[in-house]
Structure formats: structure tokens, C-alpha cells
CSV table of C-alpha atoms and ligand atoms in Angstrom, one decimal:
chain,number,residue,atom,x,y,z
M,1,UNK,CA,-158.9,157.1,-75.8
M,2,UNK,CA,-155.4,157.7,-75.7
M,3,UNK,CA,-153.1,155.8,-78.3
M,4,UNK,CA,-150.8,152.9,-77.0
M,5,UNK,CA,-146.8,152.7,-78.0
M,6,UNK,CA,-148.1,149.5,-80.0
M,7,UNK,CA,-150.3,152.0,-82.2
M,8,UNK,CA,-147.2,154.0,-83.2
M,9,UNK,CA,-147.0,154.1,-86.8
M,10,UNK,CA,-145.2,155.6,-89.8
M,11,UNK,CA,-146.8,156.2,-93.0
M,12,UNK,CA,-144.5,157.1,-95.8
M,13,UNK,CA,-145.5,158.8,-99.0
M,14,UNK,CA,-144.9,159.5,-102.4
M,15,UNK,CA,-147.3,161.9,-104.9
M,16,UNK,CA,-148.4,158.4,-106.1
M,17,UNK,CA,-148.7,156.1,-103.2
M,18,UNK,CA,-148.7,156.0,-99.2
M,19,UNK,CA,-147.9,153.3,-97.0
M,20,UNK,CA,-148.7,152.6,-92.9
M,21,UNK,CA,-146.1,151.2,-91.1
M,22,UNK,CA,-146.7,149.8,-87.4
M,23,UNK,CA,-143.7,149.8,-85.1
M,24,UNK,CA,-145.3,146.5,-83.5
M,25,UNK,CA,-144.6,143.9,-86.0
M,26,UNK,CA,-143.0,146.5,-88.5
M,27,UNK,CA,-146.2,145.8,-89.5
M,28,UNK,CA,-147.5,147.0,-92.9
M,29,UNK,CA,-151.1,147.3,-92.7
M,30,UNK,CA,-151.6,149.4,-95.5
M,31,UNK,CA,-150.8,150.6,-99.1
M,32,UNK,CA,-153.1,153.0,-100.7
M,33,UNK,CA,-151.6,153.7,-105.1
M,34,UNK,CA,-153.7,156.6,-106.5
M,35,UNK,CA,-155.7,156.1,-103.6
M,36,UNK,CA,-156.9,152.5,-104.0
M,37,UNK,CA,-155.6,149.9,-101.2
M,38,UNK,CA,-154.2,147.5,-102.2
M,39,UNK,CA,-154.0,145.6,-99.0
M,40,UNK,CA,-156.4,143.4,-96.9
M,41,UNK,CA,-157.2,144.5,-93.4
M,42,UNK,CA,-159.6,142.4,-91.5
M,43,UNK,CA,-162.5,144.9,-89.9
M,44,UNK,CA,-161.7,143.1,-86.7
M,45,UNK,CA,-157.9,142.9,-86.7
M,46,UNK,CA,-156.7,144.1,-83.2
M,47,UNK,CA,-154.3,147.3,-83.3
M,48,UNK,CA,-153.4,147.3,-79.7
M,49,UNK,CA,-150.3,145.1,-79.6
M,50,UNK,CA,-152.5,142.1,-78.2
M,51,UNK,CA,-152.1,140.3,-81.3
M,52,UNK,CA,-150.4,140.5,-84.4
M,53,UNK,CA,-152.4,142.4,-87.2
M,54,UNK,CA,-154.5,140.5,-88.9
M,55,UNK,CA,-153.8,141.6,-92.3
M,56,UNK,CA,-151.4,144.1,-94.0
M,57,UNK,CA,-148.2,141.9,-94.0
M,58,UNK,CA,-147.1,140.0,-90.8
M,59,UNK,CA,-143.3,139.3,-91.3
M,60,UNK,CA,-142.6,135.5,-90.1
M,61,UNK,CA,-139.7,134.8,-88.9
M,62,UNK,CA,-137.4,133.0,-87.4
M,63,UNK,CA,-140.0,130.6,-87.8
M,64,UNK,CA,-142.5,129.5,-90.1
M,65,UNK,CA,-146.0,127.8,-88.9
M,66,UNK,CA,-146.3,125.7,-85.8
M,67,UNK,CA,-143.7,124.7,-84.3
M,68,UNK,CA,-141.9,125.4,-80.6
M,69,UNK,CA,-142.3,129.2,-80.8
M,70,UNK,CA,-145.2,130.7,-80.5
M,71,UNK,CA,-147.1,130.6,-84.5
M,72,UNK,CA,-144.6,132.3,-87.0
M,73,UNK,CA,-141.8,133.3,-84.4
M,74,UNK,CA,-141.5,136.7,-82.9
M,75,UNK,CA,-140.9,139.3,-85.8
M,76,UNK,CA,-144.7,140.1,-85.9
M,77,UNK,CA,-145.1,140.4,-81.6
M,78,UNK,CA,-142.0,142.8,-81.1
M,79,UNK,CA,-142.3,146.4,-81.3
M,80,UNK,CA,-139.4,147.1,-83.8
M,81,UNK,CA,-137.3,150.4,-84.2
M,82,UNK,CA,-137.4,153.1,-86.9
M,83,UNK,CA,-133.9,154.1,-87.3
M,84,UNK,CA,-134.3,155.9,-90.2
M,85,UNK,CA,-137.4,157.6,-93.2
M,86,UNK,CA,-136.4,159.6,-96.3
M,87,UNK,CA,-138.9,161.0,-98.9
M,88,UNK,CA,-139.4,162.6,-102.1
M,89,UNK,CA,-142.4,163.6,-104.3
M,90,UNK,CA,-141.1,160.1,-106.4
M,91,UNK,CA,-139.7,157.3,-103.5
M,92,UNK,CA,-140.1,157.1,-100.1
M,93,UNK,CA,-138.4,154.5,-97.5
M,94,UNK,CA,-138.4,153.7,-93.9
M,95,UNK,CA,-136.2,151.1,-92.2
M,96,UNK,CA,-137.0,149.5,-89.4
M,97,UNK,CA,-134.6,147.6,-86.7
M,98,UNK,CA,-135.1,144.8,-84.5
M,99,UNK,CA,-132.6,142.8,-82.0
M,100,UNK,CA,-133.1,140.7,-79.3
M,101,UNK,CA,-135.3,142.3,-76.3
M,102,UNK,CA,-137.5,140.9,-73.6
M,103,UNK,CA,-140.2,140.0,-75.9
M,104,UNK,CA,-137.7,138.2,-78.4
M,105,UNK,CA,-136.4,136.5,-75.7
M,106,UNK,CA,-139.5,135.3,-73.9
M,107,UNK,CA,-141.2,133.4,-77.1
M,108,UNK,CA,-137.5,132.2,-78.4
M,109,UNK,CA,-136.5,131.4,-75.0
M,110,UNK,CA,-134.0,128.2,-75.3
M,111,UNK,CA,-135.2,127.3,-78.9
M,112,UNK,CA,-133.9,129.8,-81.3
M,113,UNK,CA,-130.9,131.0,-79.2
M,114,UNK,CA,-128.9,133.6,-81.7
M,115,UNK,CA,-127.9,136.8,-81.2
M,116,UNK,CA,-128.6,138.6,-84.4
M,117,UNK,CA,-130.3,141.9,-85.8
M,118,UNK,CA,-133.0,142.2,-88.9
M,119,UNK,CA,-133.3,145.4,-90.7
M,120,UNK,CA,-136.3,145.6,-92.2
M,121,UNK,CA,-136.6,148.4,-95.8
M,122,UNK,CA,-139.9,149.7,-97.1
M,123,UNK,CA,-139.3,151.4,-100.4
M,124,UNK,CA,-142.3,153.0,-102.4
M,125,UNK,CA,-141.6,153.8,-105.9
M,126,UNK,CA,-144.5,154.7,-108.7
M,127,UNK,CA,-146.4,152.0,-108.2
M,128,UNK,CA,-144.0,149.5,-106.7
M,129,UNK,CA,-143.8,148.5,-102.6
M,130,UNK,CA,-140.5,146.4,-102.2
M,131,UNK,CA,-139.4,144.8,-98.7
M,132,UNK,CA,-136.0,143.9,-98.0
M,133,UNK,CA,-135.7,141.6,-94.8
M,134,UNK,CA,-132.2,141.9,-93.9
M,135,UNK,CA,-131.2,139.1,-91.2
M,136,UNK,CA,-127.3,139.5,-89.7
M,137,UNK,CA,-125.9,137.2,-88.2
M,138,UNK,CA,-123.8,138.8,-85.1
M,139,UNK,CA,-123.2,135.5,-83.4
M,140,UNK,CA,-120.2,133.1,-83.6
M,141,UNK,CA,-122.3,130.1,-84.5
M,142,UNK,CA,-124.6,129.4,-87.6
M,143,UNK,CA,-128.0,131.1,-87.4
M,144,UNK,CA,-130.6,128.7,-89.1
M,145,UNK,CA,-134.4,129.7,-89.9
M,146,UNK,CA,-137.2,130.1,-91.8
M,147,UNK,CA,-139.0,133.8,-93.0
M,148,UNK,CA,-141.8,134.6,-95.4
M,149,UNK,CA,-144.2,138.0,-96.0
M,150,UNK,CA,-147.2,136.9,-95.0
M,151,UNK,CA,-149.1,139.0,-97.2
M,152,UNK,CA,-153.1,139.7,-97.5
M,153,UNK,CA,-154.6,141.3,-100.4
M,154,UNK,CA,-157.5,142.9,-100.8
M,155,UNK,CA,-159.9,140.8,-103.3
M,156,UNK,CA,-163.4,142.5,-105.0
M,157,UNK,CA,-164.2,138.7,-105.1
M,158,UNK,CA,-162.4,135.8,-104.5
M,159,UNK,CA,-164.7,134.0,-106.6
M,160,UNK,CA,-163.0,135.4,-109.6
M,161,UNK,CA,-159.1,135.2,-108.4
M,162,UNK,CA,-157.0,133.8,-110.4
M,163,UNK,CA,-153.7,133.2,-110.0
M,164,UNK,CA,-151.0,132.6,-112.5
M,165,UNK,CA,-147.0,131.7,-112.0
M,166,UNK,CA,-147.8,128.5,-110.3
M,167,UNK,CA,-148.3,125.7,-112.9
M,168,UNK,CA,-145.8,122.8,-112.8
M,169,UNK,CA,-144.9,124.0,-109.0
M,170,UNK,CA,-145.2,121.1,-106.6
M,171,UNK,CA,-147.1,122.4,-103.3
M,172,UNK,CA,-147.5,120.5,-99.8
M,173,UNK,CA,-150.9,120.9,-98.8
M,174,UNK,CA,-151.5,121.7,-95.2
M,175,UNK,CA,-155.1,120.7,-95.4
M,176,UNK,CA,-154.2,117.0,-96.7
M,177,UNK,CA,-151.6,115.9,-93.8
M,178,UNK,CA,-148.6,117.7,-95.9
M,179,UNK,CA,-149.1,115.7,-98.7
M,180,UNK,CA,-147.5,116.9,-102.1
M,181,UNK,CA,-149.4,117.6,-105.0
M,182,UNK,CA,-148.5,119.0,-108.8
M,183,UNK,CA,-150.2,122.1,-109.5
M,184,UNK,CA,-151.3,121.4,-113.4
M,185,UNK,CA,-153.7,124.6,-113.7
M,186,UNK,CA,-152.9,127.3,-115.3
M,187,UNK,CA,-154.3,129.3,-112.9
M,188,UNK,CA,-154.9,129.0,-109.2
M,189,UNK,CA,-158.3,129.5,-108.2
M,190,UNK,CA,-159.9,129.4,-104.8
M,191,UNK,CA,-163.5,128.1,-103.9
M,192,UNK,CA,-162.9,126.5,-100.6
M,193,UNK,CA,-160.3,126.7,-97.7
M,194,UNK,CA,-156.9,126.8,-99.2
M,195,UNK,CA,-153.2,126.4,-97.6
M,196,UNK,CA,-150.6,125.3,-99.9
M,197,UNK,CA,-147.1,126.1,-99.6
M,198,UNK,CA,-145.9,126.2,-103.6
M,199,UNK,CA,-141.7,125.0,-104.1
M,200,UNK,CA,-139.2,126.1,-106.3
M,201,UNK,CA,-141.5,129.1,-107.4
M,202,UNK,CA,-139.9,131.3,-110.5
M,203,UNK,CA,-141.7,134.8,-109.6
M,204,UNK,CA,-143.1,136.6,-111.0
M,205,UNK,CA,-146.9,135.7,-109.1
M,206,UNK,CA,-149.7,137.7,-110.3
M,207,UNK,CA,-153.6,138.0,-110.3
M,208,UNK,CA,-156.1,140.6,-110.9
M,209,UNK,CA,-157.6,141.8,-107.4
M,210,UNK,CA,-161.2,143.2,-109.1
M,211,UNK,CA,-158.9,147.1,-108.9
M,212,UNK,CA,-155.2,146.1,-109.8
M,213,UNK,CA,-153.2,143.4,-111.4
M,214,UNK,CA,-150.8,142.8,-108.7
M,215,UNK,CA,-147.3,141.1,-109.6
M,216,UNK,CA,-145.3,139.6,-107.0
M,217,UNK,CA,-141.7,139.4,-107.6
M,218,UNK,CA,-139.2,138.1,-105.4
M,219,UNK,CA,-135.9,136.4,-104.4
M,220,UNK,CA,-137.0,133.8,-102.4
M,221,UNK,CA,-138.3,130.1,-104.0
M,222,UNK,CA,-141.6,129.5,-101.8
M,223,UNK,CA,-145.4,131.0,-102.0
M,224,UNK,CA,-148.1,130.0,-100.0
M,225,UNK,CA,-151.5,130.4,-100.9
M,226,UNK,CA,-153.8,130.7,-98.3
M,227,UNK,CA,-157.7,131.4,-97.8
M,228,UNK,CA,-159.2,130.9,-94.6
M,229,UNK,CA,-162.8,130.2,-96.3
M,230,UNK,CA,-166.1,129.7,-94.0
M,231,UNK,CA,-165.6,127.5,-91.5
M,232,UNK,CA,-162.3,129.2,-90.5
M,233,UNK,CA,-163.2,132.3,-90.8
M,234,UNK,CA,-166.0,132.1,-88.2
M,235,UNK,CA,-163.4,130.7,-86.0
M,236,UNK,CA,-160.9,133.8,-86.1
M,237,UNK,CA,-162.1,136.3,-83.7
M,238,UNK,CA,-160.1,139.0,-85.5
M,239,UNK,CA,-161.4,138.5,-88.7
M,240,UNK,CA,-165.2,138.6,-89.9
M,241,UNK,CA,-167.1,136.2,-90.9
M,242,UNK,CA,-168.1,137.1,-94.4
M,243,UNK,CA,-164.3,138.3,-95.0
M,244,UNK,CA,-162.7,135.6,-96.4
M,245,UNK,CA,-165.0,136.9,-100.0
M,246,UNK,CA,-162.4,139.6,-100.3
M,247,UNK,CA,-159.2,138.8,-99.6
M,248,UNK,CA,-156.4,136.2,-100.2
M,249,UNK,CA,-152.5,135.4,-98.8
M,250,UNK,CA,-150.2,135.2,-101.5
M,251,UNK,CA,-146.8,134.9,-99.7
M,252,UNK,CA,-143.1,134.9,-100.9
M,253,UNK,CA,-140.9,132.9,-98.2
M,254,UNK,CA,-138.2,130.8,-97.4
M,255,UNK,CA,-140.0,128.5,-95.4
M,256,UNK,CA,-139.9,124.7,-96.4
M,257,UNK,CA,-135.7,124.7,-95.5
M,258,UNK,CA,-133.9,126.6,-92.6
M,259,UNK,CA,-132.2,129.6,-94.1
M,260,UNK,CA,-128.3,128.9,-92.6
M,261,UNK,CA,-126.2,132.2,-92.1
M,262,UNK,CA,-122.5,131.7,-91.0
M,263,UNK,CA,-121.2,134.1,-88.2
M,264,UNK,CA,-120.9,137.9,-89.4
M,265,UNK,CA,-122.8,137.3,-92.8
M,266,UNK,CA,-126.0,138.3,-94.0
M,267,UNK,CA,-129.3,137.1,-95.4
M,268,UNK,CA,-131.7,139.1,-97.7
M,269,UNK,CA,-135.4,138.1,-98.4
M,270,UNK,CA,-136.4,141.0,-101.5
M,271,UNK,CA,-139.5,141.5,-102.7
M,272,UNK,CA,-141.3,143.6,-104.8
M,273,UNK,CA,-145.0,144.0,-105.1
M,274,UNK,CA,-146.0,145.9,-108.4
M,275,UNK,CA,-149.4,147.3,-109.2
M,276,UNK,CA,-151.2,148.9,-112.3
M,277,UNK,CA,-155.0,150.0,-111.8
M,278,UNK,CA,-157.4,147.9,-114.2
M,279,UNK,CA,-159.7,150.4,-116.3
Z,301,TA6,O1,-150.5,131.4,-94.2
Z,301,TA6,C1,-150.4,130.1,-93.9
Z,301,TA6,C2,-150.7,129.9,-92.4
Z,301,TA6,O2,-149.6,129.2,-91.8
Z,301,TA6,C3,-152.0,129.1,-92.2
Z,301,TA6,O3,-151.8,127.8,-91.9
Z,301,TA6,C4,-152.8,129.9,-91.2
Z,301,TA6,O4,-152.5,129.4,-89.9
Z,301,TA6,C5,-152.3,131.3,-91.4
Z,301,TA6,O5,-150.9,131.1,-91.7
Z,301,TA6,C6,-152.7,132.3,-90.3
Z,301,TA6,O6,-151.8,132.1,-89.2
Z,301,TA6,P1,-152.0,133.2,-88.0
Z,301,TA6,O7,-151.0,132.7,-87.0
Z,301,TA6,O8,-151.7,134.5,-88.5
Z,301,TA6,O9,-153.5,133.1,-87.6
């Protein structure tokens, strides 16, 4: 069957690493160090531009959750631009563009009303993946948001994640009508549906996946944690049944205050995944 536009992808390498960009969603659905992914890709996730991929990393933005656009704002449903690649045996990099089209338009349609343009940076390096976000502001008023990686990892078993960097963070839990709670473990562990949204976090975030310790570093003060678990699960027609057992959502965002960008300045939301292969 032939491919659609929305199954354009890029997939940038290095002699260590290779990465799969979609052009819909600028969508990373995949990085693969020494040959070992490292992200989560549901079995059912739809690649035909009806949907946003389930798993890989959706970018959110310029909204965050629920709200009057359409579930985590448009970044993830518009087919975005490669403008430019470059690669060597040792780094690779593709940036993507995005500015308002019809399909920006349509789901942000009198309620996010800016004119702006997001470059969007994928850099591999050894064994590092970072993502700049790079939000301009090109119109002559102040451009307010929210924007996070929501990122899936690949688990062996979720049973055994644990996930360290979050002690003494305060986190609103989603499943408890927002409420806020103190995080006083040591390590974050998940045996049940989970969908926090951890403040004031000092990265680095890190947890062995059952093949890599992953370390999360970035420039932004939010991480939510999130596991659909069972009950969920079933629920998601793009996303099996038994699949919540391997993977989790550990997610670096500026999502519980509007990021505010004055007219002709820039925002940046940096992060840096690092990984090194357990023996
Ligand atoms: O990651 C947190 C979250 O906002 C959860 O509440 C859940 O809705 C998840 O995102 C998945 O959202 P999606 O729109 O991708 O199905």
C-alpha cells in the first residue's frame, strides 16, 4: 500500500545510534543506541496521520492536558517541516519547522490566537538524544503557553522501575481531583495507574529500563509520570492491552504555569536524554 505524506519520516544516524523522525508531529518514534531501543512504541499506535503516535515522544504544546484545544494542543497533529539534516560518523541533527497552517488554525481557532514559529532540533551524540523546542514569538503581543516532551520509554518490566530525582518534589495528582501530595520515597515506583505532574524538579531524572540507565536532563522545572495501567489501557484503542508491563512516561515540561514570551523573543525547552547499556 502506498505510503501517505503523514508516513514521511527522517531517520538520522550516527556509527552509535539512529533515530526516526515523523514529519507529522515531528514525531520521534524511535531511538535505537547500539541497536537497542530505547523508546516505547505501542504495537497499535496509528502511523497514518489519524492520530498522534502513540508513543516515541509527542511534543505538547501550546497546551498542556485538557483544556479548549483539542488534548495537548496542535504540535503533535501538524505535519511539520524539515528545513534542514547534517551528519557525521559521531553527531547527527535534523531540525524541523512549524508555523501556523490550516491545521494549526483549525484546533487553535479563536483560543490560542498568536502568530509564532517553533523550531524543533534533534541532536544525536554517543549516546545522548537532546531536543531543543525553540518557540518565537513573531507577534506584537505576549504569547503565553504550556509545552512538555511527552516521552514513553520502553520498560523490560514496570514492576521493577524505579525512579529516582523525585524525592522532596511536591506532585498534583491527576487521579485524586489535582490534589498535591509530597513525594517522600526515594524512588518512584509504579504498581497501579499513575499521573502525577512532579514541581520544581532539579534534573537529572533517571531509572534503569531492564537494558539502559536512562538519565533525563533538562531545562525545564516539571515531570510527569505517567502509566496508563489496566483498566486504561484496555480503553486506548491504540495501545494493547498487556502494554502498559513495558513502558512508562517520564516527561520534562513547562506545564503547571503559562510560559510568557514578549513580542520578537524566544523560548527554549532543552533536554537531553542520556543512556549507558546495563551489562
Ligand atoms: O501524560 C499525562 C497525560 O496528560 C495523561 O493524563 C494521559 O491523558 C496521557 O497524557 C495521554 O494523553 P493522550 O492524549 O496522548 O492519550
Amino acid at each position: 500500500m502506498a505510503e501517505n505524506s503523514a508516513q514521511r519520516r527522517t531517520v538520522i544516524k550516527t556509527k552509535h545510534a539512529q533515530c526516526t523522525i515523523y514529519h507529522y508531529g515531528a514525531h520521534i518514534s524511535s531511538w535505537k543506541v547500539s541497536g537497542k531501543e530505547v523508546m516505547f512504541l505501542s504495537k497499535d499506535a496509528k502511523l497514518d496521520g489519524s492520530r498522534p503516535i502513540r508513543g516515541g515522544v509527542p511534543l505538547v504544546f501550546p497546551q498542556f492536558g485538557p483544556g479548549e484545544m483539542k488534548q495537548h494542543g496542535f504540535a503533535r497533529r501538524a505535519t511539520w517541516t524539515l528545513k534542514s539534516q547534517d551528519s557525521s560518523e559521531e553527531k547527527a541533527s535534523a531540525t524541523f519547522s512549524l508555523a501556523p497552517n490550516e491545521v494549526t488554525k483549525e484546533i487553535s481557532q479563536g483560543i490560542w490566537d498568536f502568530d509564532f514559529g517553533v523550531d524543533f532540533v534533534v541532536t544525536l551524540e554517543l549516546n545522548t538524544l537532546r531536543t531543543q523546542f525553540i518557540v518565537n514569538n513573531v507577534d506584537t503581543k505576549e504569547m503565553k503557553f504550556t509545552c512538555l516532551y511527552h516521552t514513553y520509554f520502553k520498560l523490560k518490566d514496570v514492576g521493577k522501575l524505579q525512579i529516582a530525582g523525585l524525592k522532596g518534589n511536591t506532585y498534583i495528582d491527576g487521579l485524586l481531583e489535582k490534589k498535591e501530595f509530597k513525594e517522600e520515597r526515594n524512588f518512584v515506583t509504579i504498581s497501579e495507574n499513575v499521573d502525577r505532574i512532579y514541581k520544581d524538579v532539579k534534573y537529572p531524572v533517571s531509572f534503569h529500563s531492564g537494558v539502559h540507565i536512562v538519565s533525563i536532563d533538562s531545562n525545564v522545572s516539571d515531570c510527569v509520570v505517567w502509566n496508563p495501567w489496566i483498566e486504561k489501557a484496555k480503553g486506548m484503542s491504540d495501545f494493547g492491552d498487556e502494554e502498559y508491563k513495558n513502558m512508562v512516561c517520564v516527561e520534562p515540561g513547562a506545564c503547571t504555569k503559562d510560559v510568557c514570551v514578549a513580542p520578537g523573543e524566544s523560548y527554549e525547552m532543552d533536554c537531553t536524554i542520556t543512556v549507558t547499556s546495563l551489562k
